[in-house]
Short mmCIF file of C-alpha atoms in Angstrom, two decimals:
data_model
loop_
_atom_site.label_atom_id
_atom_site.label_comp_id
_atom_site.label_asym_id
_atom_site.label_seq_id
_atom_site.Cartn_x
_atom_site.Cartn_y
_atom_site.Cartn_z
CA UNK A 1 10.28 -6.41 29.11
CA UNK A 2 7.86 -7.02 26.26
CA UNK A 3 4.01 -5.19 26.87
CA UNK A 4 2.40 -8.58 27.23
CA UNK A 5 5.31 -9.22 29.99
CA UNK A 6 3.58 -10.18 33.54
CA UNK A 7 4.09 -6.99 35.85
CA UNK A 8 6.31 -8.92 38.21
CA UNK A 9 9.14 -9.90 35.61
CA UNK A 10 8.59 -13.67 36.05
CA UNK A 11 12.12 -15.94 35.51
CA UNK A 12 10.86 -18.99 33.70
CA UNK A 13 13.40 -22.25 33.64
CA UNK A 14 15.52 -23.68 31.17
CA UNK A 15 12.63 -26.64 30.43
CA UNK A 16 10.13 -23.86 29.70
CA UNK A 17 11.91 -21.72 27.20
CA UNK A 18 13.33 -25.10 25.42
CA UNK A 19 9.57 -25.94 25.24
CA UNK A 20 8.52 -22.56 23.88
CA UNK A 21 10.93 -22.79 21.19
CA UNK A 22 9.79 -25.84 20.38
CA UNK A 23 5.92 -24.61 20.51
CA UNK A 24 6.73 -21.19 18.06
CA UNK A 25 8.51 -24.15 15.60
CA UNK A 26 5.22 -26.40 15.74
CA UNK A 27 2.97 -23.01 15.26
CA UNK A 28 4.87 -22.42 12.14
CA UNK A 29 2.78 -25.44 10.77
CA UNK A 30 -0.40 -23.73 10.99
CA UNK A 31 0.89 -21.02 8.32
CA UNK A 32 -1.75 -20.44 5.70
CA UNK A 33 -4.11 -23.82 6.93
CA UNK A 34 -6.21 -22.39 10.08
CA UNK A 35 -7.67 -18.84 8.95
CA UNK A 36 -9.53 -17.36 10.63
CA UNK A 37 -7.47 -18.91 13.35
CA UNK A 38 -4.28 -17.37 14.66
CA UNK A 39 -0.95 -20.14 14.47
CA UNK A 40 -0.67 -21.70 17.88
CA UNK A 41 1.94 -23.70 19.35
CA UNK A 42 1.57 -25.71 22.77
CA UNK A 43 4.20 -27.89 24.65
CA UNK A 44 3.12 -29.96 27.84
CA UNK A 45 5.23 -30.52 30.50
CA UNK A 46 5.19 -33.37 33.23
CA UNK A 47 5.24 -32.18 37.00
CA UNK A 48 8.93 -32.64 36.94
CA UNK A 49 9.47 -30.32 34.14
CA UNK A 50 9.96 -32.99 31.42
CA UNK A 51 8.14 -33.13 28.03
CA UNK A 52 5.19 -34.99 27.78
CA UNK A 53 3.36 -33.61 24.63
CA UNK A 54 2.90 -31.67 22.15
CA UNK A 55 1.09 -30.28 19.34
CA UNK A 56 0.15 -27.29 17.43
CA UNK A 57 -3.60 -26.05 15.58
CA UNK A 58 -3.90 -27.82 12.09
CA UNK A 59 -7.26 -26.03 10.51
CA UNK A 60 -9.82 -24.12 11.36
CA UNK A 61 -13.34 -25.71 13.26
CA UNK A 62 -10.34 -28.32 14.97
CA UNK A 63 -9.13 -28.79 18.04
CA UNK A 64 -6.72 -26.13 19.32
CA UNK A 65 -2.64 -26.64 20.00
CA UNK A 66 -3.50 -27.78 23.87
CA UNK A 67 -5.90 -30.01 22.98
CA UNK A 68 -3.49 -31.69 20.55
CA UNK A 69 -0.61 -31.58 23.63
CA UNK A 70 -2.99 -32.56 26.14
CA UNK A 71 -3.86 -35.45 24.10
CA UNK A 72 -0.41 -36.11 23.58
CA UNK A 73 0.72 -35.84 27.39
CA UNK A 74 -2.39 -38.17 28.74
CA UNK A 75 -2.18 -38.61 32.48
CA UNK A 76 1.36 -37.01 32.42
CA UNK A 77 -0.26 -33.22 32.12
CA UNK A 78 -1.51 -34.02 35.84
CA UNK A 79 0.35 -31.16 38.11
CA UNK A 80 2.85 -30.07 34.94
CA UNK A 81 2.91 -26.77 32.98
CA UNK A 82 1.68 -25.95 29.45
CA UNK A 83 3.67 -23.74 27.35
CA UNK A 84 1.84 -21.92 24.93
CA UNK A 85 2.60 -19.57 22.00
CA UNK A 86 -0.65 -17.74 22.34
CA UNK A 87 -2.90 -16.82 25.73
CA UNK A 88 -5.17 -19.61 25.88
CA UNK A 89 -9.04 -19.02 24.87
CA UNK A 90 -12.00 -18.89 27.59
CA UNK A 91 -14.88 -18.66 25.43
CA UNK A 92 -17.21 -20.95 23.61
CA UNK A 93 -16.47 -21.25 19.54
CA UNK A 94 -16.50 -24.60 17.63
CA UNK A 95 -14.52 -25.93 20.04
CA UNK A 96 -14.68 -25.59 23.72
CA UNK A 97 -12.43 -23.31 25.55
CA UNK A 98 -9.18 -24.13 25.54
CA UNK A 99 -8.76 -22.61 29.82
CA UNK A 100 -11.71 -25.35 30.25
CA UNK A 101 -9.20 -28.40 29.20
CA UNK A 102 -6.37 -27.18 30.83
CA UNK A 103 -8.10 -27.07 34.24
CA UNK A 104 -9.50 -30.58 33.44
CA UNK A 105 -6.33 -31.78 32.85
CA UNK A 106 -4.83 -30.73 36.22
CA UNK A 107 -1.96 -28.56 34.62
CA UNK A 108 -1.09 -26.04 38.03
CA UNK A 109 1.36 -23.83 35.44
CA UNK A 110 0.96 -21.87 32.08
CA UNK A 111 3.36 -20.03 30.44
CA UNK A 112 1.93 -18.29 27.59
CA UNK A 113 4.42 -15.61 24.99
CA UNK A 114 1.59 -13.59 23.74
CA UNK A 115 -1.35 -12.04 25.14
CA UNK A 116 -4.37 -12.54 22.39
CA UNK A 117 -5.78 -8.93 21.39
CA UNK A 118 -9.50 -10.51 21.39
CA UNK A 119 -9.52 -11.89 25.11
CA UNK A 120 -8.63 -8.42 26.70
CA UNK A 121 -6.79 -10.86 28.97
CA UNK A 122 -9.89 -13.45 30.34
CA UNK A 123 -8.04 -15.87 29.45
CA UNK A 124 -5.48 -15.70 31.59
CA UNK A 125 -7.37 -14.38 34.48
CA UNK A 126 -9.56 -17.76 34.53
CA UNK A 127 -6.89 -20.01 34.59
CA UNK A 128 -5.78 -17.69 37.68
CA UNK A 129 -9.54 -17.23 39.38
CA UNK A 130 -8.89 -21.44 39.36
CA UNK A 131 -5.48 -21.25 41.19
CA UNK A 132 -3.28 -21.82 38.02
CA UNK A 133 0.20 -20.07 38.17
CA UNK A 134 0.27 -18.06 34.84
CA UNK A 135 3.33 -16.12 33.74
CA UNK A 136 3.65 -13.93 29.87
CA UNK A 137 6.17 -12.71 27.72
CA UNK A 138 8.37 -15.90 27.07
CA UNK A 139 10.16 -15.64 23.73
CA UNK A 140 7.31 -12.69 22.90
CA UNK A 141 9.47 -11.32 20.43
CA UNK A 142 9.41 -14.71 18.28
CA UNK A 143 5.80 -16.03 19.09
CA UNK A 144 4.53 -12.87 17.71
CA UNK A 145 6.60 -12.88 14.47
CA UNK A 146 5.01 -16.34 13.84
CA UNK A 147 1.41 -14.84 14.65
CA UNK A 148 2.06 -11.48 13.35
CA UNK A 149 -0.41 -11.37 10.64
CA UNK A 150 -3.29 -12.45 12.56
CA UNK A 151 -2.10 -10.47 15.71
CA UNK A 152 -2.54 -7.35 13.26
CA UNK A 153 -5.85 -8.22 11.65
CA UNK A 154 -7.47 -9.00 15.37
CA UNK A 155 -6.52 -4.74 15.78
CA UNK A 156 -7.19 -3.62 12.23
CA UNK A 157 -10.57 -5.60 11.41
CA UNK A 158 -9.16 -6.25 8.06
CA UNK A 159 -6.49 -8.89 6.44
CA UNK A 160 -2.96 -8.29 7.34
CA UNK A 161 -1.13 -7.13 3.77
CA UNK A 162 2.25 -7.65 2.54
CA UNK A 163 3.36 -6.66 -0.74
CA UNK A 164 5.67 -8.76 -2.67
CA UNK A 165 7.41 -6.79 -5.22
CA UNK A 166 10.92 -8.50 -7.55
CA UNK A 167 12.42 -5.65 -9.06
CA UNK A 168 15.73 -5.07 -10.44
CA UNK A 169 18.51 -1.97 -9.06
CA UNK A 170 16.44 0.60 -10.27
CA UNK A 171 13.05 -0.41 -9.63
CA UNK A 172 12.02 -1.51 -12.86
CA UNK A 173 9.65 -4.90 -13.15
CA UNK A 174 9.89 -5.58 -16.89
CA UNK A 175 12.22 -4.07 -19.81
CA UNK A 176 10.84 -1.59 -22.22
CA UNK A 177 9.54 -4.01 -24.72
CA UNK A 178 7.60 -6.01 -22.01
CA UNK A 179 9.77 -8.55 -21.29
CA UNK A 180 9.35 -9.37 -17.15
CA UNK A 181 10.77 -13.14 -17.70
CA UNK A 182 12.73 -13.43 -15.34
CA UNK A 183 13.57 -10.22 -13.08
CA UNK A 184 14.62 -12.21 -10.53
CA UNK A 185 16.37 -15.97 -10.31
CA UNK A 186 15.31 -19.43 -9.11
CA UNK A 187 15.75 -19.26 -5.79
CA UNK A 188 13.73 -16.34 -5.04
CA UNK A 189 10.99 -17.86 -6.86
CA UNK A 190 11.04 -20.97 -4.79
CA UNK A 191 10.62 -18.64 -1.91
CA UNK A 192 7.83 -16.74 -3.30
CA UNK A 193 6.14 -20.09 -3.54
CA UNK A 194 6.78 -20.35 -0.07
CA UNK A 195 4.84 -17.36 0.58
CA UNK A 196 2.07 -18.51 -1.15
CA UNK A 197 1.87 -21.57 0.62
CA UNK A 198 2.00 -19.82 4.17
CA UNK A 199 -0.87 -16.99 3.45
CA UNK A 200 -5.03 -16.95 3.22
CA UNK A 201 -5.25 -15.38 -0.34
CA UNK A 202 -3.18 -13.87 -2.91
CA UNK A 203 -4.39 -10.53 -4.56
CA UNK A 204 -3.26 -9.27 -7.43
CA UNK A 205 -5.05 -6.52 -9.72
CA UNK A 206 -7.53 -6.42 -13.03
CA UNK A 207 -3.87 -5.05 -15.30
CA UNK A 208 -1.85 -7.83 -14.49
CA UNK A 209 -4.72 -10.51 -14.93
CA UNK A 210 -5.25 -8.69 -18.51
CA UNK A 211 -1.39 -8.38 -19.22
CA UNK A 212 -0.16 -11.58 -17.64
CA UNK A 213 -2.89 -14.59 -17.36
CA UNK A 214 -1.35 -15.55 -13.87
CA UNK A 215 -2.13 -18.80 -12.38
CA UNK A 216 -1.51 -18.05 -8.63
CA UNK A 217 -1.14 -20.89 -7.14
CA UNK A 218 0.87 -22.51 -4.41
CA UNK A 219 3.67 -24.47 -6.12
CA UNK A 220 7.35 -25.85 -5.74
CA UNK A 221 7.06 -25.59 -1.72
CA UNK A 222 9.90 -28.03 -1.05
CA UNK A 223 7.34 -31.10 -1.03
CA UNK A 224 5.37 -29.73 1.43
CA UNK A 225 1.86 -31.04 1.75
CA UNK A 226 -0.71 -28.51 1.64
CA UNK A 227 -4.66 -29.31 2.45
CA UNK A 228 -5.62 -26.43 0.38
CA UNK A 229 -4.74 -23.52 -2.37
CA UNK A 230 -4.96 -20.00 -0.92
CA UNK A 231 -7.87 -18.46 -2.56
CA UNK A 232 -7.11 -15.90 -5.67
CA UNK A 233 -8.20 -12.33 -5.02
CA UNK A 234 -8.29 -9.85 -7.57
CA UNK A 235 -9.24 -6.39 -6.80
CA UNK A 236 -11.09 -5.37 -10.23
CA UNK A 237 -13.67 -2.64 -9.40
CA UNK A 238 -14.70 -2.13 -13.13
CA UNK A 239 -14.75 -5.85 -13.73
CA UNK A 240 -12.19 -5.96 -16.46
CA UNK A 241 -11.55 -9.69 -15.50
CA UNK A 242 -12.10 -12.24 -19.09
CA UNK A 243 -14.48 -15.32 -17.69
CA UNK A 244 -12.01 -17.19 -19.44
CA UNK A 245 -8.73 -16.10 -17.86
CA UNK A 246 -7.00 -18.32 -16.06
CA UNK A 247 -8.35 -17.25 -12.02
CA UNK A 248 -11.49 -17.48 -13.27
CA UNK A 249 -11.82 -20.77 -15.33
CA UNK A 250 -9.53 -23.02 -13.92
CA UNK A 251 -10.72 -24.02 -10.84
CA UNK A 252 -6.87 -24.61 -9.22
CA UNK A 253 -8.23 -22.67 -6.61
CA UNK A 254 -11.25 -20.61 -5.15
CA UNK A 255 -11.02 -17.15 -6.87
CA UNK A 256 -13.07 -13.90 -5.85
CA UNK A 257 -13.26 -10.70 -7.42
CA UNK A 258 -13.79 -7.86 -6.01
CA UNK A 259 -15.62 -5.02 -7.90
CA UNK A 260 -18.27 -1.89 -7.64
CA UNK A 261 -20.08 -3.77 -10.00
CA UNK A 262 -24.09 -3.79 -8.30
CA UNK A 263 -26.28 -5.69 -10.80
CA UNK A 264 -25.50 -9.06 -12.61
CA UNK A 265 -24.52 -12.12 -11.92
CA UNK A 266 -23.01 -13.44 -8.99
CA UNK A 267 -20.13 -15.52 -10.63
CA UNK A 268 -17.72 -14.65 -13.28
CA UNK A 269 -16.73 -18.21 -15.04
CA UNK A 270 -16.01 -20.12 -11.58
CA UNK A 271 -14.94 -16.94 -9.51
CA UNK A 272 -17.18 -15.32 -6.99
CA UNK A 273 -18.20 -11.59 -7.24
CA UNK A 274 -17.65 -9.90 -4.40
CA UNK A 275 -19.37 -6.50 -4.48
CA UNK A 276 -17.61 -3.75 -2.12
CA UNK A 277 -19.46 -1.46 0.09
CA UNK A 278 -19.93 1.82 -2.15
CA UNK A 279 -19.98 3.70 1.16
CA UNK A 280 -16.31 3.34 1.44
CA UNK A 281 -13.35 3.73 -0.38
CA UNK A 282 -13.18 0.02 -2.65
CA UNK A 283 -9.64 -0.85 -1.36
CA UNK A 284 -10.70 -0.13 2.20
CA UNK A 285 -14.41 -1.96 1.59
CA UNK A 286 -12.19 -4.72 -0.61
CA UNK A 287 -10.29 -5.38 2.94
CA UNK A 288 -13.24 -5.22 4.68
CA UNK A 289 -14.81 -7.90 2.66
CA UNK A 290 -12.27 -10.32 2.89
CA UNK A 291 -11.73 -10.02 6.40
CA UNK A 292 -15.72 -11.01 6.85
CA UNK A 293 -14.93 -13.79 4.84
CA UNK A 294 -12.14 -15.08 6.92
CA UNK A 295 -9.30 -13.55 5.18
CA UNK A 296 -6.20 -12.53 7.82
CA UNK A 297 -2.90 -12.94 5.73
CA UNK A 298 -2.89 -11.33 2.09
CA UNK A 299 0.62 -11.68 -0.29
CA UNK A 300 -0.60 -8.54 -2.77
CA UNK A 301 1.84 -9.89 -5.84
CA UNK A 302 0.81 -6.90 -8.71
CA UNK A 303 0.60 -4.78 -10.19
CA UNK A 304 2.04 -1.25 -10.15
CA UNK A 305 -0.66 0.58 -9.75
CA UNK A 306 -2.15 -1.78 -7.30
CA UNK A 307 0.73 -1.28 -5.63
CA UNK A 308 0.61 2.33 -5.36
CA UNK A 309 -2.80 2.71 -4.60
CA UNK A 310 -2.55 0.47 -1.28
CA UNK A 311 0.68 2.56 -0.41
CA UNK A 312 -0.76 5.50 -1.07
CA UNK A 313 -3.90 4.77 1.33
CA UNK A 314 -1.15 3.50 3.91
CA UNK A 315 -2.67 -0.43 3.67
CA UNK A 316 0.34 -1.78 3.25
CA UNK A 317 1.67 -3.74 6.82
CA UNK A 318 4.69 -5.63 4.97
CA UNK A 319 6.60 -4.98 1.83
CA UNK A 320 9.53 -7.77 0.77
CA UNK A 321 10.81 -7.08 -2.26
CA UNK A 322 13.24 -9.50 -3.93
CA UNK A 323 16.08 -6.56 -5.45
CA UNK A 324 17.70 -8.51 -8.65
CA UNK A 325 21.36 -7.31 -9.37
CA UNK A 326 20.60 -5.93 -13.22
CA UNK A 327 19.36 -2.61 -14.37
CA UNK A 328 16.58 -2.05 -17.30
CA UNK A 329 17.03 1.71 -17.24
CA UNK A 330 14.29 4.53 -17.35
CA UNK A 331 11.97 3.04 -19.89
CA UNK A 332 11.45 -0.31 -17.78
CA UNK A 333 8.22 -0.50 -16.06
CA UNK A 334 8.47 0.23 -12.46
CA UNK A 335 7.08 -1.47 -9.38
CA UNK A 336 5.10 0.54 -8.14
CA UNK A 337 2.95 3.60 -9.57
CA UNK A 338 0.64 6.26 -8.82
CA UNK A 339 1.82 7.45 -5.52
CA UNK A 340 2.18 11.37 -5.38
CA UNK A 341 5.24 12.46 -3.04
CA UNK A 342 5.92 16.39 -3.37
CA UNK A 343 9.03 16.15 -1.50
CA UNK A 344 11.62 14.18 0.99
CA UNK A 345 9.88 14.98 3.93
CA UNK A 346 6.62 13.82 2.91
CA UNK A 347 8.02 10.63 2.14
CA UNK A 348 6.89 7.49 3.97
CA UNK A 349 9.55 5.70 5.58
CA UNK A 350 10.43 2.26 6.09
CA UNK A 351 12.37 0.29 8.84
CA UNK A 352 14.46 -2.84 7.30
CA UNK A 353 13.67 -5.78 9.84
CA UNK A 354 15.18 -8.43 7.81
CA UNK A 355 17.42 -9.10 4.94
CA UNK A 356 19.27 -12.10 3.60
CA UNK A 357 20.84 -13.17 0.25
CA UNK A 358 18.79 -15.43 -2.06
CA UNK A 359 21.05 -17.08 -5.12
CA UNK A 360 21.83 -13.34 -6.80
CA UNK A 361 19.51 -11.80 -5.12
CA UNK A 362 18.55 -9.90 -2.07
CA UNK A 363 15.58 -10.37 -0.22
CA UNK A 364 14.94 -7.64 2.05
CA UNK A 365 11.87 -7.60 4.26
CA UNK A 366 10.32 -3.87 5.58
CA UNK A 367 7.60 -2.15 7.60
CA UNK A 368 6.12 1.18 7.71
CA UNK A 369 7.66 2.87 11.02
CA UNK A 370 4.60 3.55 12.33
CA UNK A 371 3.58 -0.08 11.83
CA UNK A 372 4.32 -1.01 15.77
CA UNK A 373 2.74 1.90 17.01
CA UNK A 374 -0.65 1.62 15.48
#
């Protein structure tokens, strides 16, 4: 039984766990569009256990995925059950509680796969106080892959980060000469668009703005429409940054740099300056600063030392790395730098929880393996 699993291991029906399926799909939506939100997904079903709505959260400040299923299911929601990738909110925010509009509606069952870290479980007890049957832990396992970013930054109080890295057999991210174009091949550039698409902001750091001029945008995301850009981080604490690089005079997307810079101005071309707290370490204050700002998902995409320095300080919650079949042999440029290992056992280790072929190369997706148990 999954933790958020109710204590009396509740059977749920065939209707139900089509319907959750169907809610962690819609949730998927939500990727990247509702920070500081979490993804929800909500399916409505008549008092005969039939579907009569559905819908999922579309942005932040909007209504929620049962208001959008209630909506949906009209009078039908009268006596039926609401299925529910997340526990449904009690309080007040810039909507009205979401335990508030199920009552109104007359829904008598809610099925809910995930507990929400920031209730501390009122939610569900509400909807129970009011004589609603409420059973957990349907299709946990998938709900929370969906939500797992925001699920992590609701414990952590700063932005869920996965590092990308593309590197070929032997870790190397560009040939001896400089040459980087292109480690990997189409396909697993699509699907780093992909990322893009589905995260808050992108980071990457002051070396690889200097040696590279990235754009950092969402692009080539299968036609996808997207309402915004994620914003363009870039962790620069001497402020290295040209005004006229690209993240900072373009205007493709909101940009913020972050930097122990105290006194000046507080833009850099059209990027914001973000100074970090000087009474903590800057990649810890960095995180801190973006999570104030609404920040929950961050795709960290370079460089090395980046890289390093957020392993090294254990801040990394995700790695995928895209593995190209090709070597560039000991004078490449490697992925990741900085990071001071004495021996085997002090090694961090990593748990593979995913891995799948992409064109020539591999996509592999890991966590720390203390990652569940923090």
């Amino acid at each position: 039984m999954t933790a958020d699993a109710s204590e009396d291991a509740p059977t749920f029906t065939q209707g139900e766990r089509a319907a959750m399926r169907r809610a962690v799909s819609l949730a998927r939506r939500g990727l990247g569009t509702v920070a500081p939100n979490p993804v929800v997904g909500a399916v409505i079903l008549d008092r005969e256990g039939r579907p009569a709505g559905d819908g999922w959260h579309r942005q932040a400040g909007g209504p929620h995925a049962e208001i959008h299923a209630l909506r949906a299911a009209g009078p039908l929601a009268a006596g039926g059950t609401a299925v529910v990738t997340l526990e449904p909110c009690s309080r007040q925010g810039r909507t009205g509680p979401c335990t508030r509009a199920l009552l109104d509606a007359g829904i008598r069952r809610v099925v809910y796969a995930v507990a929400d870290p920031t209730l501390a479980g009122q939610g569900a007890a509400v909807l129970r106080r009011a004589g609603v049957e409420v059973r957990s832990g349907l299709l946990a396992e998938q709900a929370a892959e969906v939500n797992h970013a925001w699920l992590a930054a609701a414990v952590t109080k700063r932005p869920h980060v996965t590092l990308k890295l593309a590197a070929t057999l032997d870790g190397r991210i560009a040939a001896r000469d400089g040459s980087s174009r292109w480690i990997t091949g189409p396909a697993a550039r699509r699907d780093t668009h992909l990322l893009r698409d589905r995260t808050d902001a992108i980071a990457v750091g002051s070396t690889t703005v200097l040696a590279d001029d990235p754009q950092l945008t969402a692009r080539d995301t299968a036609g996808r429409p997207r309402p915004r850009q994620p914003v363009r981080v870039v962790f620069d604490r001497r402020l290295r940054t040209p005004a006229d690089a690209r993240l900072a005079s373009d205007g493709a997307a909101p940009t913020w740099i972050l930097t122990t810079r105290t006194a000046g101005e507080e833009r850099h071309g059209t990027a914001e300056l973000i100074t970090a707290d000087p009474g903590e370490r800057f990649l810890t204050a960095s995180l801190h600063a973006l999570y104030d700002r609404g920040i929950r998902s961050l795709l960290v995409e370079g460089g090395a030392t980046l890289a390093g320095a957020l392993l090294g300080e254990a801040l990394v919650d995700r790695i995928i790395w895209y593995s190209a079949a090709r070597l560039l042999g000991p004078d490449g440029a490697p992925a990741v730098r900085g990071l001071d290992i004495p021996t085997c056992a002090a090694a961090p280790n990593f748990r593979i929880i995913a891995a799948r072929r992409l064109g020539d190369d591999l996509r592999t997706v890991l966590e720390p393996e203390t990652a569940r148990g923090k």
